[in-house]
Amino acid sequence: MQGAADKAENVANSRALEVLARAGYAVSGVLHFLVGTIAIGLATGKGGRADVSGAVAELGSQPAGPVLLWTSFAACVALALWRAGDAIFDFEHLPAKNEVAKKLKAAAQAAIYAAMALSLAAFARGAGQDNRESTSDMTVNLMKAPGGVLLLIVIGAAVAVTGVVYVVLGVKKSFRKHIRMPAAPTARKAVTGLGIAGYAAKGVALFVTGLLVVIAAVTAHPEESTGLDGGLRALRDQPLGVYALMAVGAGLICYGLYMVVRARLAKMEY
């Protein structure tokens, strides 16, 4: 049993998996970049879905779309496995409280990248689903379940708090501890600027999305819980919302570029 665990740990920390996992960061960056461009399009009156499904659909519509989708799927699976390996095998050198927090964070990120991989695979097979519909359907089903409303409020609040955390990480430049900053001063400033703008914009988007989930649960209107796309559209409909949405879209583009840079500079070991 111990031998199997050791083999699993070796695979989880292998060079081959690390290279693919780094590519997963780049895929995440490309998808955030596309969401940002779609968000700016929404602000200027164009159509599209400013969420992961819309970004994946846009990626799949490019020349060699199926190849891009399956390659991106493999990269996201690798990153999910890498973070799952961190959650299982790493952080033992830390105090118990910090170890648990780090492992939970790694597990959550593994789940996020696994979900991203599933979305890519679904579109590659021609079975992609609109995230607005799936989110609304999930909200309806949860609201019908015992304790579902309370669970939705907790989920929405968690997403909103995560958004606040992202903004704080951006403002405090805390993201820099996860990467090896380039030596050149100009490059350091560029990476820092992308991170600040990107984390702040993603934080705003997550906060609005979580807030809509809470509102949908409290008012018993599940159709109002429409995920990231619905959150950005709601932001657009506020006073001066068009300008705010354009700023968030530009920030998400910055976050996408930062994640592409992170693919090269990320600290993969813990």
PDB file of C-alpha atoms in Angstrom:
ATOM      1  CA  MET A   1       0.000   0.000   0.000  1.00  0.00           C
ATOM      2  CA  GLN A   2       2.844   2.363   0.881  1.00  0.00           C
ATOM      3  CA  GLY A   3       4.553   1.493  -2.405  1.00  0.00           C
ATOM      4  CA  ALA A   4       1.457   2.481  -4.361  1.00  0.00           C
ATOM      5  CA  ALA A   5       1.269   5.775  -2.463  1.00  0.00           C
ATOM      6  CA  ASP A   6       4.926   6.486  -3.218  1.00  0.00           C
ATOM      7  CA  LYS A   7       4.383   5.785  -6.921  1.00  0.00           C
ATOM      8  CA  ALA A   8       1.359   8.075  -6.965  1.00  0.00           C
ATOM      9  CA  GLU A   9       3.375  10.833  -5.301  1.00  0.00           C
ATOM     10  CA  ASN A  10       6.186  10.387  -7.827  1.00  0.00           C
ATOM     11  CA  VAL A  11       3.737  10.710 -10.706  1.00  0.00           C
ATOM     12  CA  ALA A  12       2.081  13.735  -9.087  1.00  0.00           C
ATOM     13  CA  ASN A  13       5.473  15.453  -8.873  1.00  0.00           C
ATOM     14  CA  SER A  14       6.885  14.262 -12.194  1.00  0.00           C
ATOM     15  CA  ARG A  15       8.475  16.654 -14.661  1.00  0.00           C
ATOM     16  CA  ALA A  16       6.105  15.591 -17.448  1.00  0.00           C
ATOM     17  CA  LEU A  17       3.021  16.364 -15.362  1.00  0.00           C
ATOM     18  CA  GLU A  18       4.538  19.681 -14.285  1.00  0.00           C
ATOM     19  CA  VAL A  19       5.016  20.777 -17.904  1.00  0.00           C
ATOM     20  CA  LEU A  20       1.415  19.907 -18.742  1.00  0.00           C
ATOM     21  CA  ALA A  21       0.180  21.538 -15.529  1.00  0.00           C
ATOM     22  CA  ARG A  22       1.953  24.777 -16.446  1.00  0.00           C
ATOM     23  CA  ALA A  23       0.125  24.635 -19.759  1.00  0.00           C
ATOM     24  CA  GLY A  24      -3.086  24.446 -17.718  1.00  0.00           C
ATOM     25  CA  TYR A  25      -2.358  27.907 -16.314  1.00  0.00           C
ATOM     26  CA  ALA A  26      -1.957  29.159 -19.881  1.00  0.00           C
ATOM     27  CA  VAL A  27      -5.303  27.619 -20.876  1.00  0.00           C
ATOM     28  CA  SER A  28      -6.970  29.327 -17.924  1.00  0.00           C
ATOM     29  CA  GLY A  29      -5.356  32.562 -19.083  1.00  0.00           C
ATOM     30  CA  VAL A  30      -6.664  32.189 -22.623  1.00  0.00           C
ATOM     31  CA  LEU A  31     -10.195  31.511 -21.352  1.00  0.00           C
ATOM     32  CA  HIS A  32     -10.106  34.537 -19.024  1.00  0.00           C
ATOM     33  CA  PHE A  33      -8.794  36.644 -21.915  1.00  0.00           C
ATOM     34  CA  LEU A  34     -11.721  35.526 -24.076  1.00  0.00           C
ATOM     35  CA  VAL A  35     -14.235  36.192 -21.277  1.00  0.00           C
ATOM     36  CA  GLY A  36     -12.780  39.691 -20.970  1.00  0.00           C
ATOM     37  CA  THR A  37     -13.125  40.393 -24.692  1.00  0.00           C
ATOM     38  CA  ILE A  38     -16.711  39.088 -24.669  1.00  0.00           C
ATOM     39  CA  ALA A  39     -17.492  41.286 -21.635  1.00  0.00           C
ATOM     40  CA  ILE A  40     -16.221  44.356 -23.486  1.00  0.00           C
ATOM     41  CA  GLY A  41     -18.383  43.268 -26.419  1.00  0.00           C
ATOM     42  CA  LEU A  42     -21.433  43.143 -24.133  1.00  0.00           C
ATOM     43  CA  ALA A  43     -20.649  46.651 -22.940  1.00  0.00           C
ATOM     44  CA  THR A  44     -20.572  47.905 -26.528  1.00  0.00           C
ATOM     45  CA  GLY A  45     -23.805  46.187 -27.562  1.00  0.00           C
ATOM     46  CA  LYS A  46     -22.504  42.949 -29.015  1.00  0.00           C
ATOM     47  CA  GLY A  47     -23.741  39.469 -28.112  1.00  0.00           C
ATOM     48  CA  GLY A  48     -22.007  36.489 -26.595  1.00  0.00           C
ATOM     49  CA  ARG A  49     -21.765  34.698 -23.265  1.00  0.00           C
ATOM     50  CA  ALA A  50     -19.211  36.212 -20.917  1.00  0.00           C
ATOM     51  CA  ASP A  51     -18.417  33.034 -18.997  1.00  0.00           C
ATOM     52  CA  VAL A  52     -16.409  29.833 -19.343  1.00  0.00           C
ATOM     53  CA  SER A  53     -18.877  28.214 -21.739  1.00  0.00           C
ATOM     54  CA  GLY A  54     -18.813  31.280 -23.982  1.00  0.00           C
ATOM     55  CA  ALA A  55     -15.005  31.371 -23.899  1.00  0.00           C
ATOM     56  CA  VAL A  56     -14.742  27.643 -24.655  1.00  0.00           C
ATOM     57  CA  ALA A  57     -17.219  28.005 -27.519  1.00  0.00           C
ATOM     58  CA  GLU A  58     -15.132  30.868 -28.905  1.00  0.00           C
ATOM     59  CA  LEU A  59     -11.982  28.752 -28.614  1.00  0.00           C
ATOM     60  CA  GLY A  60     -13.670  25.864 -30.383  1.00  0.00           C
ATOM     61  CA  SER A  61     -14.769  28.113 -33.254  1.00  0.00           C
ATOM     62  CA  GLN A  62     -11.166  28.852 -34.200  1.00  0.00           C
ATOM     63  CA  PRO A  63      -9.326  26.968 -36.945  1.00  0.00           C
ATOM     64  CA  ALA A  64      -8.321  23.558 -35.580  1.00  0.00           C
ATOM     65  CA  GLY A  65     -10.889  24.119 -32.826  1.00  0.00           C
ATOM     66  CA  PRO A  66     -11.234  20.445 -31.799  1.00  0.00           C
ATOM     67  CA  VAL A  67      -7.461  20.124 -31.492  1.00  0.00           C
ATOM     68  CA  LEU A  68      -7.334  23.259 -29.325  1.00  0.00           C
ATOM     69  CA  LEU A  69     -10.158  21.988 -27.123  1.00  0.00           C
ATOM     70  CA  TRP A  70      -8.685  18.525 -26.553  1.00  0.00           C
ATOM     71  CA  THR A  71      -5.194  19.923 -25.970  1.00  0.00           C
ATOM     72  CA  SER A  72      -6.608  22.416 -23.482  1.00  0.00           C
ATOM     73  CA  PHE A  73      -8.557  19.595 -21.838  1.00  0.00           C
ATOM     74  CA  ALA A  74      -5.363  17.591 -21.305  1.00  0.00           C
ATOM     75  CA  ALA A  75      -3.588  20.626 -19.827  1.00  0.00           C
ATOM     76  CA  CYS A  76      -6.429  21.355 -17.385  1.00  0.00           C
ATOM     77  CA  VAL A  77      -6.607  17.694 -16.323  1.00  0.00           C
ATOM     78  CA  ALA A  78      -2.866  17.800 -15.637  1.00  0.00           C
ATOM     79  CA  LEU A  79      -3.197  20.965 -13.539  1.00  0.00           C
ATOM     80  CA  ALA A  80      -6.140  19.451 -11.639  1.00  0.00           C
ATOM     81  CA  LEU A  81      -4.032  16.351 -10.919  1.00  0.00           C
ATOM     82  CA  TRP A  82      -1.074  18.488  -9.882  1.00  0.00           C
ATOM     83  CA  ARG A  83      -3.135  20.483  -7.383  1.00  0.00           C
ATOM     84  CA  ALA A  84      -4.816  17.281  -6.170  1.00  0.00           C
ATOM     85  CA  GLY A  85      -1.344  15.882  -5.579  1.00  0.00           C
ATOM     86  CA  ASP A  86      -0.501  19.003  -3.558  1.00  0.00           C
ATOM     87  CA  ALA A  87      -3.654  18.500  -1.487  1.00  0.00           C
ATOM     88  CA  ILE A  88      -2.767  14.866  -0.749  1.00  0.00           C
ATOM     89  CA  PHE A  89       1.010  14.781  -0.455  1.00  0.00           C
ATOM     90  CA  ASP A  90       2.317  18.283   0.308  1.00  0.00           C
ATOM     91  CA  PHE A  91       2.348  20.900   3.093  1.00  0.00           C
ATOM     92  CA  GLU A  92       3.251  18.407   5.863  1.00  0.00           C
ATOM     93  CA  HIS A  93       6.093  20.710   6.927  1.00  0.00           C
ATOM     94  CA  LEU A  94       3.633  23.445   7.907  1.00  0.00           C
ATOM     95  CA  PRO A  95       1.853  23.854  11.268  1.00  0.00           C
ATOM     96  CA  ALA A  96      -1.362  21.810  11.402  1.00  0.00           C
ATOM     97  CA  LYS A  97      -3.687  24.796  10.944  1.00  0.00           C
ATOM     98  CA  ASN A  98      -1.795  26.117   7.923  1.00  0.00           C
ATOM     99  CA  GLU A  99      -1.442  22.626   6.485  1.00  0.00           C
ATOM    100  CA  VAL A 100      -5.200  22.070   6.502  1.00  0.00           C
ATOM    101  CA  ALA A 101      -5.882  25.473   4.945  1.00  0.00           C
ATOM    102  CA  LYS A 102      -3.328  24.899   2.178  1.00  0.00           C
ATOM    103  CA  LYS A 103      -4.644  21.409   1.450  1.00  0.00           C
ATOM    104  CA  LEU A 104      -8.240  22.657   1.257  1.00  0.00           C
ATOM    105  CA  LYS A 105      -7.195  25.460  -1.082  1.00  0.00           C
ATOM    106  CA  ALA A 106      -5.319  23.028  -3.329  1.00  0.00           C
ATOM    107  CA  ALA A 107      -8.308  20.660  -3.359  1.00  0.00           C
ATOM    108  CA  ALA A 108     -10.667  23.497  -4.288  1.00  0.00           C
ATOM    109  CA  GLN A 109      -8.393  24.573  -7.135  1.00  0.00           C
ATOM    110  CA  ALA A 110      -8.146  20.972  -8.326  1.00  0.00           C
ATOM    111  CA  ALA A 111     -11.952  20.859  -8.476  1.00  0.00           C
ATOM    112  CA  ILE A 112     -12.089  24.148 -10.410  1.00  0.00           C
ATOM    113  CA  TYR A 113      -9.609  22.972 -13.038  1.00  0.00           C
ATOM    114  CA  ALA A 114     -11.346  19.600 -13.262  1.00  0.00           C
ATOM    115  CA  ALA A 115     -14.637  21.400 -13.953  1.00  0.00           C
ATOM    116  CA  MET A 116     -12.889  23.503 -16.592  1.00  0.00           C
ATOM    117  CA  ALA A 117     -11.544  20.315 -18.181  1.00  0.00           C
ATOM    118  CA  LEU A 118     -15.032  18.780 -18.243  1.00  0.00           C
ATOM    119  CA  SER A 119     -16.409  21.876 -19.966  1.00  0.00           C
ATOM    120  CA  LEU A 120     -13.665  21.706 -22.601  1.00  0.00           C
ATOM    121  CA  ALA A 121     -14.330  18.009 -23.180  1.00  0.00           C
ATOM    122  CA  ALA A 122     -18.079  18.593 -23.461  1.00  0.00           C
ATOM    123  CA  PHE A 123     -17.624  21.222 -26.168  1.00  0.00           C
ATOM    124  CA  ALA A 124     -15.028  19.086 -27.945  1.00  0.00           C
ATOM    125  CA  ARG A 125     -17.663  16.305 -28.127  1.00  0.00           C
ATOM    126  CA  GLY A 126     -20.294  18.760 -29.319  1.00  0.00           C
ATOM    127  CA  ALA A 127     -22.296  18.542 -26.089  1.00  0.00           C
ATOM    128  CA  GLY A 128     -21.441  21.909 -24.545  1.00  0.00           C
ATOM    129  CA  GLN A 129     -24.027  23.605 -22.330  1.00  0.00           C
ATOM    130  CA  ASP A 130     -24.823  27.256 -21.748  1.00  0.00           C
ATOM    131  CA  ASN A 131     -23.577  28.072 -18.230  1.00  0.00           C
ATOM    132  CA  ARG A 132     -26.496  30.460 -17.705  1.00  0.00           C
ATOM    133  CA  GLU A 133     -28.983  27.611 -18.170  1.00  0.00           C
ATOM    134  CA  SER A 134     -27.019  25.095 -16.098  1.00  0.00           C
ATOM    135  CA  THR A 135     -26.568  27.571 -13.236  1.00  0.00           C
ATOM    136  CA  SER A 136     -30.235  28.508 -13.244  1.00  0.00           C
ATOM    137  CA  ASP A 137     -31.272  24.830 -13.351  1.00  0.00           C
ATOM    138  CA  MET A 138     -28.962  24.007 -10.463  1.00  0.00           C
ATOM    139  CA  THR A 139     -30.420  26.896  -8.467  1.00  0.00           C
ATOM    140  CA  VAL A 140     -33.977  25.657  -9.101  1.00  0.00           C
ATOM    141  CA  ASN A 141     -33.099  22.124  -7.990  1.00  0.00           C
ATOM    142  CA  LEU A 142     -31.309  23.328  -4.866  1.00  0.00           C
ATOM    143  CA  MET A 143     -34.185  25.599  -3.873  1.00  0.00           C
ATOM    144  CA  LYS A 144     -36.550  22.603  -4.030  1.00  0.00           C
ATOM    145  CA  ALA A 145     -34.320  20.499  -1.782  1.00  0.00           C
ATOM    146  CA  PRO A 146     -34.586  20.583   2.030  1.00  0.00           C
ATOM    147  CA  GLY A 147     -32.306  23.329   3.299  1.00  0.00           C
ATOM    148  CA  GLY A 148     -31.554  24.288  -0.291  1.00  0.00           C
ATOM    149  CA  VAL A 149     -32.231  27.991   0.161  1.00  0.00           C
ATOM    150  CA  LEU A 150     -29.816  28.212   3.072  1.00  0.00           C
ATOM    151  CA  LEU A 151     -27.220  26.258   1.093  1.00  0.00           C
ATOM    152  CA  LEU A 152     -27.596  28.654  -1.840  1.00  0.00           C
ATOM    153  CA  ILE A 153     -27.129  31.644   0.446  1.00  0.00           C
ATOM    154  CA  VAL A 154     -23.961  30.048   1.832  1.00  0.00           C
ATOM    155  CA  ILE A 155     -22.662  29.289  -1.684  1.00  0.00           C
ATOM    156  CA  GLY A 156     -23.437  32.792  -2.920  1.00  0.00           C
ATOM    157  CA  ALA A 157     -21.841  34.369   0.134  1.00  0.00           C
ATOM    158  CA  ALA A 158     -18.760  32.179  -0.331  1.00  0.00           C
ATOM    159  CA  VAL A 159     -18.413  33.259  -3.967  1.00  0.00           C
ATOM    160  CA  ALA A 160     -18.853  36.914  -3.002  1.00  0.00           C
ATOM    161  CA  VAL A 161     -16.266  36.619  -0.218  1.00  0.00           C
ATOM    162  CA  THR A 162     -13.897  34.935  -2.673  1.00  0.00           C
ATOM    163  CA  GLY A 163     -14.349  37.973  -4.888  1.00  0.00           C
ATOM    164  CA  VAL A 164     -13.353  40.265  -2.030  1.00  0.00           C
ATOM    165  CA  VAL A 165     -10.318  38.064  -1.375  1.00  0.00           C
ATOM    166  CA  TYR A 166      -9.251  38.382  -5.010  1.00  0.00           C
ATOM    167  CA  VAL A 167      -9.487  42.162  -4.822  1.00  0.00           C
ATOM    168  CA  VAL A 168      -7.402  42.184  -1.634  1.00  0.00           C
ATOM    169  CA  LEU A 169      -4.823  39.858  -3.187  1.00  0.00           C
ATOM    170  CA  GLY A 170      -4.564  42.223  -6.127  1.00  0.00           C
ATOM    171  CA  VAL A 171      -4.310  45.410  -4.091  1.00  0.00           C
ATOM    172  CA  LYS A 172      -1.760  43.905  -1.681  1.00  0.00           C
ATOM    173  CA  LYS A 173       0.149  42.264  -4.564  1.00  0.00           C
ATOM    174  CA  SER A 174       0.052  39.002  -2.641  1.00  0.00           C
ATOM    175  CA  PHE A 175      -0.091  37.025  -5.899  1.00  0.00           C
ATOM    176  CA  ARG A 176       3.615  37.654  -6.366  1.00  0.00           C
ATOM    177  CA  LYS A 177       4.518  35.012  -3.785  1.00  0.00           C
ATOM    178  CA  HIS A 178       3.182  32.327  -6.127  1.00  0.00           C
ATOM    179  CA  ILE A 179       5.551  33.183  -8.976  1.00  0.00           C
ATOM    180  CA  ARG A 180       9.237  33.785  -9.548  1.00  0.00           C
ATOM    181  CA  MET A 181       9.315  37.448 -10.461  1.00  0.00           C
ATOM    182  CA  PRO A 182      11.492  38.302 -13.485  1.00  0.00           C
ATOM    183  CA  ALA A 183      14.781  40.039 -12.805  1.00  0.00           C
ATOM    184  CA  ALA A 184      14.322  42.918 -15.251  1.00  0.00           C
ATOM    185  CA  PRO A 185      12.633  45.923 -13.556  1.00  0.00           C
ATOM    186  CA  THR A 186      10.390  46.623 -16.571  1.00  0.00           C
ATOM    187  CA  ALA A 187       9.204  43.023 -16.707  1.00  0.00           C
ATOM    188  CA  ARG A 188       8.565  43.010 -12.945  1.00  0.00           C
ATOM    189  CA  LYS A 189       6.433  46.136 -13.233  1.00  0.00           C
ATOM    190  CA  ALA A 190       4.503  44.673 -16.175  1.00  0.00           C
ATOM    191  CA  VAL A 191       3.758  41.391 -14.385  1.00  0.00           C
ATOM    192  CA  THR A 192       2.774  43.245 -11.200  1.00  0.00           C
ATOM    193  CA  GLY A 193       0.483  45.589 -13.124  1.00  0.00           C
ATOM    194  CA  LEU A 194      -1.236  42.695 -14.892  1.00  0.00           C
ATOM    195  CA  GLY A 195      -1.721  40.917 -11.579  1.00  0.00           C
ATOM    196  CA  ILE A 196      -3.168  43.939  -9.776  1.00  0.00           C
ATOM    197  CA  ALA A 197      -5.655  44.750 -12.544  1.00  0.00           C
ATOM    198  CA  GLY A 198      -6.491  41.101 -13.174  1.00  0.00           C
ATOM    199  CA  TYR A 199      -7.106  40.043  -9.596  1.00  0.00           C
ATOM    200  CA  ALA A 200      -9.181  43.162  -8.887  1.00  0.00           C
ATOM    201  CA  ALA A 201     -11.360  42.637 -11.971  1.00  0.00           C
ATOM    202  CA  LYS A 202     -11.909  38.944 -11.296  1.00  0.00           C
ATOM    203  CA  GLY A 203     -12.787  39.830  -7.710  1.00  0.00           C
ATOM    204  CA  VAL A 204     -15.467  42.273  -8.831  1.00  0.00           C
ATOM    205  CA  ALA A 205     -16.915  39.710 -11.238  1.00  0.00           C
ATOM    206  CA  LEU A 206     -17.039  37.011  -8.556  1.00  0.00           C
ATOM    207  CA  PHE A 207     -18.552  39.386  -5.999  1.00  0.00           C
ATOM    208  CA  VAL A 208     -21.400  40.368  -8.327  1.00  0.00           C
ATOM    209  CA  THR A 209     -21.983  36.728  -9.295  1.00  0.00           C
ATOM    210  CA  GLY A 210     -22.167  35.613  -5.658  1.00  0.00           C
ATOM    211  CA  LEU A 211     -24.448  38.518  -4.790  1.00  0.00           C
ATOM    212  CA  LEU A 212     -26.887  37.455  -7.514  1.00  0.00           C
ATOM    213  CA  VAL A 213     -26.968  33.911  -6.122  1.00  0.00           C
ATOM    214  CA  VAL A 214     -27.856  35.266  -2.668  1.00  0.00           C
ATOM    215  CA  ILE A 215     -30.544  37.543  -4.139  1.00  0.00           C
ATOM    216  CA  ALA A 216     -32.006  34.637  -6.127  1.00  0.00           C
ATOM    217  CA  ALA A 217     -32.195  32.505  -2.974  1.00  0.00           C
ATOM    218  CA  VAL A 218     -33.653  35.206  -0.721  1.00  0.00           C
ATOM    219  CA  THR A 219     -36.268  36.391  -3.237  1.00  0.00           C
ATOM    220  CA  ALA A 220     -37.061  32.881  -4.530  1.00  0.00           C
ATOM    221  CA  HIS A 221     -36.269  33.885  -8.119  1.00  0.00           C
ATOM    222  CA  PRO A 222     -33.849  31.199  -9.371  1.00  0.00           C
ATOM    223  CA  GLU A 223     -33.809  32.729 -12.842  1.00  0.00           C
ATOM    224  CA  GLU A 224     -31.732  35.569 -11.395  1.00  0.00           C
ATOM    225  CA  SER A 225     -28.877  33.181 -10.631  1.00  0.00           C
ATOM    226  CA  THR A 226     -27.232  33.010 -14.051  1.00  0.00           C
ATOM    227  CA  GLY A 227     -23.577  32.655 -13.207  1.00  0.00           C
ATOM    228  CA  LEU A 228     -20.744  34.895 -14.319  1.00  0.00           C
ATOM    229  CA  ASP A 229     -22.452  35.987 -17.532  1.00  0.00           C
ATOM    230  CA  GLY A 230     -25.553  37.064 -15.606  1.00  0.00           C
ATOM    231  CA  GLY A 231     -23.418  38.865 -13.057  1.00  0.00           C
ATOM    232  CA  LEU A 232     -21.607  40.870 -15.722  1.00  0.00           C
ATOM    233  CA  ARG A 233     -24.872  41.698 -17.487  1.00  0.00           C
ATOM    234  CA  ALA A 234     -26.309  42.880 -14.163  1.00  0.00           C
ATOM    235  CA  LEU A 235     -23.252  45.076 -13.692  1.00  0.00           C
ATOM    236  CA  ARG A 236     -23.818  46.562 -17.152  1.00  0.00           C
ATOM    237  CA  ASP A 237     -27.394  47.517 -16.251  1.00  0.00           C
ATOM    238  CA  GLN A 238     -26.323  49.702 -13.304  1.00  0.00           C
ATOM    239  CA  PRO A 239     -25.720  53.465 -13.555  1.00  0.00           C
ATOM    240  CA  LEU A 240     -22.447  53.917 -15.438  1.00  0.00           C
ATOM    241  CA  GLY A 241     -22.470  50.121 -15.699  1.00  0.00           C
ATOM    242  CA  VAL A 242     -21.260  50.111 -19.299  1.00  0.00           C
ATOM    243  CA  TYR A 243     -18.033  51.772 -18.255  1.00  0.00           C
ATOM    244  CA  ALA A 244     -17.694  49.515 -15.224  1.00  0.00           C
ATOM    245  CA  LEU A 245     -18.192  46.440 -17.412  1.00  0.00           C
ATOM    246  CA  MET A 246     -15.596  47.663 -19.883  1.00  0.00           C
ATOM    247  CA  ALA A 247     -13.161  48.162 -17.010  1.00  0.00           C
ATOM    248  CA  VAL A 248     -13.871  44.668 -15.650  1.00  0.00           C
ATOM    249  CA  GLY A 249     -13.505  43.214 -19.144  1.00  0.00           C
ATOM    250  CA  ALA A 250     -10.140  44.936 -19.559  1.00  0.00           C
ATOM    251  CA  GLY A 251      -9.131  43.658 -16.124  1.00  0.00           C
ATOM    252  CA  LEU A 252     -10.099  40.087 -17.028  1.00  0.00           C
ATOM    253  CA  ILE A 253      -7.941  40.408 -20.139  1.00  0.00           C
ATOM    254  CA  CYS A 254      -5.091  41.479 -17.841  1.00  0.00           C
ATOM    255  CA  TYR A 255      -5.785  38.485 -15.605  1.00  0.00           C
ATOM    256  CA  GLY A 256      -5.681  36.221 -18.637  1.00  0.00           C
ATOM    257  CA  LEU A 257      -2.326  37.637 -19.694  1.00  0.00           C
ATOM    258  CA  TYR A 258      -1.062  37.264 -16.112  1.00  0.00           C
ATOM    259  CA  MET A 259      -2.071  33.592 -16.075  1.00  0.00           C
ATOM    260  CA  VAL A 260      -0.253  33.000 -19.352  1.00  0.00           C
ATOM    261  CA  VAL A 261       2.842  34.567 -17.775  1.00  0.00           C
ATOM    262  CA  ARG A 262       2.241  32.471 -14.658  1.00  0.00           C
ATOM    263  CA  ALA A 263       2.501  29.343 -16.791  1.00  0.00           C
ATOM    264  CA  ARG A 264       6.183  30.169 -17.154  1.00  0.00           C
ATOM    265  CA  LEU A 265       6.900  31.768 -13.766  1.00  0.00           C
ATOM    266  CA  ALA A 266       4.719  29.763 -11.348  1.00  0.00           C
ATOM    267  CA  LYS A 267       6.267  28.168  -8.274  1.00  0.00           C
ATOM    268  CA  MET A 268       5.025  24.611  -8.673  1.00  0.00           C
ATOM    269  CA  GLU A 269       6.700  23.078  -5.636  1.00  0.00           C
ATOM    270  CA  TYR A 270       5.629  23.597  -2.015  1.00  0.00           C
TER     271      TYR A 270
END
